[in-house]
mmCIF file of C-alpha atoms in Angstrom:
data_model
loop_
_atom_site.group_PDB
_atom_site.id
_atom_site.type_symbol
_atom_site.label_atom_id
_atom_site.label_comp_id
_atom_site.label_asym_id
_atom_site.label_seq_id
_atom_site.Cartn_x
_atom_site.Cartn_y
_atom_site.Cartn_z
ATOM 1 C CA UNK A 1 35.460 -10.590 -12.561
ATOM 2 C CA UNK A 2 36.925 -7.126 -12.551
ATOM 3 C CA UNK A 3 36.862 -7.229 -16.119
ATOM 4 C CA UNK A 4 33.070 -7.491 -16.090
ATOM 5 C CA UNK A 5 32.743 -5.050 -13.803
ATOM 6 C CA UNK A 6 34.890 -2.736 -15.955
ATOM 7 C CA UNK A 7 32.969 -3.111 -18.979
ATOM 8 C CA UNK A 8 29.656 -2.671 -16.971
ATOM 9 C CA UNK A 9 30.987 0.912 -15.198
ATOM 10 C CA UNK A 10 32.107 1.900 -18.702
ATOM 11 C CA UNK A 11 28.746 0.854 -20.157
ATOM 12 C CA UNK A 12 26.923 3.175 -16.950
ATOM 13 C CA UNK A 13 29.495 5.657 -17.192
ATOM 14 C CA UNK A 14 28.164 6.250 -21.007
ATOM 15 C CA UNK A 15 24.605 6.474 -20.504
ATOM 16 C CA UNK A 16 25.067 8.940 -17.554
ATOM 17 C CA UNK A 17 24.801 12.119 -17.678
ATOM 18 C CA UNK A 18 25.344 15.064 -14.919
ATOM 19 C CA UNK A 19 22.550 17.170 -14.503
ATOM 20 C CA UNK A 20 23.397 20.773 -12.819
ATOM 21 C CA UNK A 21 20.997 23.024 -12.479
ATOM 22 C CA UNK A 22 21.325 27.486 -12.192
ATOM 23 C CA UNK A 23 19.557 29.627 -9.986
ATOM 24 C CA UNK A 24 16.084 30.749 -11.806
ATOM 25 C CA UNK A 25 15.720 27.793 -13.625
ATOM 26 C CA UNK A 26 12.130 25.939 -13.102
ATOM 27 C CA UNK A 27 11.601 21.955 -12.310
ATOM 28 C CA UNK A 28 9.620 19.278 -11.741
ATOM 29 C CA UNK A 29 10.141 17.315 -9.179
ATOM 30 C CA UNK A 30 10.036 13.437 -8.088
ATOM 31 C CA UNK A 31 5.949 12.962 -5.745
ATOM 32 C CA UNK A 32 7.315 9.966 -3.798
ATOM 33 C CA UNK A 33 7.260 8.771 0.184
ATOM 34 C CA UNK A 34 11.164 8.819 0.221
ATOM 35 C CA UNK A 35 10.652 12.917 -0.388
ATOM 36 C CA UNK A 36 7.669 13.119 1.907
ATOM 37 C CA UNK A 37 6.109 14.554 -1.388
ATOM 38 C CA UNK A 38 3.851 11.551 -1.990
ATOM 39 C CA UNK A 39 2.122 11.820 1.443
ATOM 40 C CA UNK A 40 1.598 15.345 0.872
ATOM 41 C CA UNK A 41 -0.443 14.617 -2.484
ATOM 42 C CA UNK A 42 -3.875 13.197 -2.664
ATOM 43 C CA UNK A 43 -2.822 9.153 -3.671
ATOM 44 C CA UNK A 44 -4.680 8.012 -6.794
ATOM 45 C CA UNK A 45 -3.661 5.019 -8.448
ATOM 46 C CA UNK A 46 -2.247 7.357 -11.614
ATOM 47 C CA UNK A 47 -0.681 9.867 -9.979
ATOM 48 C CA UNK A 48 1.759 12.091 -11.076
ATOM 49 C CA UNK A 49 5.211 11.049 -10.876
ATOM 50 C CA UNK A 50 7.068 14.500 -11.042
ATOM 51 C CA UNK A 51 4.838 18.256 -10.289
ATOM 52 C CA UNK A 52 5.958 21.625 -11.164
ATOM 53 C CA UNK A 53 7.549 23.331 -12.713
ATOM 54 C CA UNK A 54 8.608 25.321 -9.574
ATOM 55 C CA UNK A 55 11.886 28.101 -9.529
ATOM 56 C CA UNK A 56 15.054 26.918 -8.473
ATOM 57 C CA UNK A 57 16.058 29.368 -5.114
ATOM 58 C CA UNK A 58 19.617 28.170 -4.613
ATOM 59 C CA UNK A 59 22.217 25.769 -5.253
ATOM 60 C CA UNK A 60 22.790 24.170 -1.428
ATOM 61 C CA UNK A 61 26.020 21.787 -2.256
ATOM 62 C CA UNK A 62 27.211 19.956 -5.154
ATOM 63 C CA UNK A 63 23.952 18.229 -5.513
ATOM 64 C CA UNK A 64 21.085 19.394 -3.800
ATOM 65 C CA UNK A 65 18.934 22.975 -4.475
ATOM 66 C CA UNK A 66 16.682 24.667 -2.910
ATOM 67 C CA UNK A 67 13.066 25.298 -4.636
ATOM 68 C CA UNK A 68 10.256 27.854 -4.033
ATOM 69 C CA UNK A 69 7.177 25.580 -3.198
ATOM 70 C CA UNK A 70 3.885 26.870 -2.913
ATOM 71 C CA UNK A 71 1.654 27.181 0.254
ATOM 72 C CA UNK A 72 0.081 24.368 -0.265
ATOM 73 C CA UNK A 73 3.192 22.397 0.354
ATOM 74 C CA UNK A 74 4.698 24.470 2.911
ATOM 75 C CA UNK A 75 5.247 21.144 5.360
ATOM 76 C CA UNK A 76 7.866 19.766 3.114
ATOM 77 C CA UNK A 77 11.589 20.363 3.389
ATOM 78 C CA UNK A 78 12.454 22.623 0.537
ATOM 79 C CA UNK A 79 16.087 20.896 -0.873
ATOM 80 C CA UNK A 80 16.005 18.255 -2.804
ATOM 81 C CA UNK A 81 18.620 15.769 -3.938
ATOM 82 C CA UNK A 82 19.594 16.274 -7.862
ATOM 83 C CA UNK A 83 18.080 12.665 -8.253
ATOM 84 C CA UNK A 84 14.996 13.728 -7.583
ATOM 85 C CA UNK A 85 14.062 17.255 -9.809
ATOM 86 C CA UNK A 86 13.613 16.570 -13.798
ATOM 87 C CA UNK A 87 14.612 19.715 -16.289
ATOM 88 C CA UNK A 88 11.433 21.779 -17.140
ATOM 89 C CA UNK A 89 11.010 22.580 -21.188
ATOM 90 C CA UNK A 90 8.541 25.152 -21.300
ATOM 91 C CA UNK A 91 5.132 23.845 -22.006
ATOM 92 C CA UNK A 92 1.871 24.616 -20.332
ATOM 93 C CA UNK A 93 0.831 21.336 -21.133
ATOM 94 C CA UNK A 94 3.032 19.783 -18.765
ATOM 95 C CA UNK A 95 2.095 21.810 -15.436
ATOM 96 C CA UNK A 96 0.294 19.179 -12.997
ATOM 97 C CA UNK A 97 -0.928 21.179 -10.062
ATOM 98 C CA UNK A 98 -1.109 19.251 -6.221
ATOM 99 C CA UNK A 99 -4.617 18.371 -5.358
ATOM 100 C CA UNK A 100 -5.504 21.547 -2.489
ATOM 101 C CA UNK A 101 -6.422 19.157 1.047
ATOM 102 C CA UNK A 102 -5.738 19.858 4.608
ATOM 103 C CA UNK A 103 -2.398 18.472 5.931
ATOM 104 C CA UNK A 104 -1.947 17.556 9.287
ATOM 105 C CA UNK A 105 1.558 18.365 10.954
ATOM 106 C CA UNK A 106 2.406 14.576 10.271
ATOM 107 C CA UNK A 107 1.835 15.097 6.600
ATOM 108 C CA UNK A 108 -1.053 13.253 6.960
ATOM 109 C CA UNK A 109 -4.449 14.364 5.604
ATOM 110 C CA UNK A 110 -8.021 12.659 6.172
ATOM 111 C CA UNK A 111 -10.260 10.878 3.609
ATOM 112 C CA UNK A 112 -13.734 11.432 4.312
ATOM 113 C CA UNK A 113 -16.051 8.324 3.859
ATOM 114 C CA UNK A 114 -18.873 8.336 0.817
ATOM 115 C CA UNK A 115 -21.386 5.947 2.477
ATOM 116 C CA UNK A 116 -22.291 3.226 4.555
ATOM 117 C CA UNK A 117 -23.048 0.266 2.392
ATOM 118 C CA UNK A 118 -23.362 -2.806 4.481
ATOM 119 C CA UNK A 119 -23.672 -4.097 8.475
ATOM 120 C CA UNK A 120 -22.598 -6.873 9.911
ATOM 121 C CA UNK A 121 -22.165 -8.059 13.372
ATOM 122 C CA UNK A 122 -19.254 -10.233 14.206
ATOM 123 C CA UNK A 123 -19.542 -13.127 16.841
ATOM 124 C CA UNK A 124 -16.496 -14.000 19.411
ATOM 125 C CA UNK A 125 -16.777 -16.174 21.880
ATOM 126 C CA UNK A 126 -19.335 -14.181 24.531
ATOM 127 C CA UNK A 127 -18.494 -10.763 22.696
ATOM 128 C CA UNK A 128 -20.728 -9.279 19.444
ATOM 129 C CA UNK A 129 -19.001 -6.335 17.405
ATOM 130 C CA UNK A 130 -21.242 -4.558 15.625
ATOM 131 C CA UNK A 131 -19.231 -3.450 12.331
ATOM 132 C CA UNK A 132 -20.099 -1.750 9.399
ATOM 133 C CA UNK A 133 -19.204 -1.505 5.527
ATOM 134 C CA UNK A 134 -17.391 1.923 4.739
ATOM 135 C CA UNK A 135 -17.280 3.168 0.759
ATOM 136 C CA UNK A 136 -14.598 5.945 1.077
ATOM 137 C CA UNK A 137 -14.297 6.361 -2.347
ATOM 138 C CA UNK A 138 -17.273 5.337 -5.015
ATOM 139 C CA UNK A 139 -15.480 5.971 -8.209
ATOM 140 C CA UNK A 140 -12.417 3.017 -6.984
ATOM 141 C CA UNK A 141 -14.802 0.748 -4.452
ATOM 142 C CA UNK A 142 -12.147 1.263 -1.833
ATOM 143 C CA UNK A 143 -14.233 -0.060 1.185
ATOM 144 C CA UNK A 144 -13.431 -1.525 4.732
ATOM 145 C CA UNK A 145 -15.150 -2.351 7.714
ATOM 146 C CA UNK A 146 -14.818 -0.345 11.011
ATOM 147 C CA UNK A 147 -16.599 -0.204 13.869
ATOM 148 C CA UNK A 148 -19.939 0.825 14.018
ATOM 149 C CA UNK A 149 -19.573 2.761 17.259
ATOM 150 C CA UNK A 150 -16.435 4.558 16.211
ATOM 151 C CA UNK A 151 -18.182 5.715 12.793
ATOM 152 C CA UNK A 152 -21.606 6.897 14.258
ATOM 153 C CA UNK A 153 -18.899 9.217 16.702
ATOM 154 C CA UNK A 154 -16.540 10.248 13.584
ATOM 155 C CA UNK A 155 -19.394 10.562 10.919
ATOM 156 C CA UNK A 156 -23.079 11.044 12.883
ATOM 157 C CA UNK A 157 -24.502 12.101 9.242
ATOM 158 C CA UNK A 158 -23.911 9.208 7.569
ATOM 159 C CA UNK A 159 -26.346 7.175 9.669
ATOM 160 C CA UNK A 160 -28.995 9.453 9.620
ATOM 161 C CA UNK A 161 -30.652 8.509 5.891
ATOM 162 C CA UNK A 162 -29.122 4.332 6.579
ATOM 163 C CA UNK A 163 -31.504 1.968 8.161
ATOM 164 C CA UNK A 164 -30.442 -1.986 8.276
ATOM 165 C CA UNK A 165 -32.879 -2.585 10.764
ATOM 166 C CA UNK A 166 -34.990 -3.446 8.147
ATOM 167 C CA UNK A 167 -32.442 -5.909 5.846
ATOM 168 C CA UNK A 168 -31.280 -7.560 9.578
ATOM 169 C CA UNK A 169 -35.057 -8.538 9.786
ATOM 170 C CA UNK A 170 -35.123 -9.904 6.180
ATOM 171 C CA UNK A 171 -31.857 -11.272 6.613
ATOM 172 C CA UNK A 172 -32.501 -12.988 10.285
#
């Protein structure tokens, strides 16, 4: 067994390199929820893995650095874990900006919906829940249902051009 496990390390040990980094050099960095970077960046099914380039400030220990981020991502913790950055070649080809959204202080940011597309009204025992269809984005089909009394509060403009009193008639 530790034979094996010899020949793997040594096999590892190969293919591995260090990376170190100097002050003034430019990265990309790793858009994931581990870094708090992925919830910071609008989530599309092709997303970026790595964005940058962006300036190395400071080496902070034997692995980790500190980066200049812009604005935009001023809400995430600015040293990152050598694992995580990816050594910029200069090529304006390969700059991927953030998508610009409003962050809450949770890193959270809010989606707003595209349109109402369906009703429904959902029968418990002696209880009916009037629910609707939300599209929240067109281009995907992402949809879910919420509650129709929570959504005329959130999003009062989104009812104004839908009638289903008509299609409940046709349906009923």
């Amino acid at each position: 067994m530790k034979i094996s496990q010899d020949r793997q390390k040594s096999y590892a040990d190969k293919r591995r390199k260090p990376l170190e980094f100097e002050e003034g050099d430019h990265v990309f960095f790793r858009v994931t929820p581990t870094t708090c970077v992925g919830r910071a960046i609008k989530s599309r099914k092709l997303s970026p893995k790595f964005i940058g380039p962006y300036q190395i400030i400071a080496r902070v220990g034997p692995v980790a650095y500190q980066i200049a981020l812009p604005p935009l991502l001023s809400n995430i913790h600015d040293v990152f874990h050598v694992s995580q950055l990816r050594k910029y070649i200069a090529d304006p080809s390969h700059i991927i900006e953030p998508d610009t959204m409003e962050l809450h202080d949770n890193l959270s940011f809010e989606v707003p919906p595209a349109k109402i597309a369906d009703r429904k009204i959902k029968q418990l025992k002696n209880k009916k829940i009037p629910l609707v269809k939300v599209i929240w984005n067109q281009a995907t089909g992402d949809a879910t249902w919420e509650l129709e009394d929570k959504m005329k509060e959130q999003y009062p403009d989104l009812f104004s051009s839908v009638s289903f009193e008509d299609e409940t008639i046709l349906r009923g």
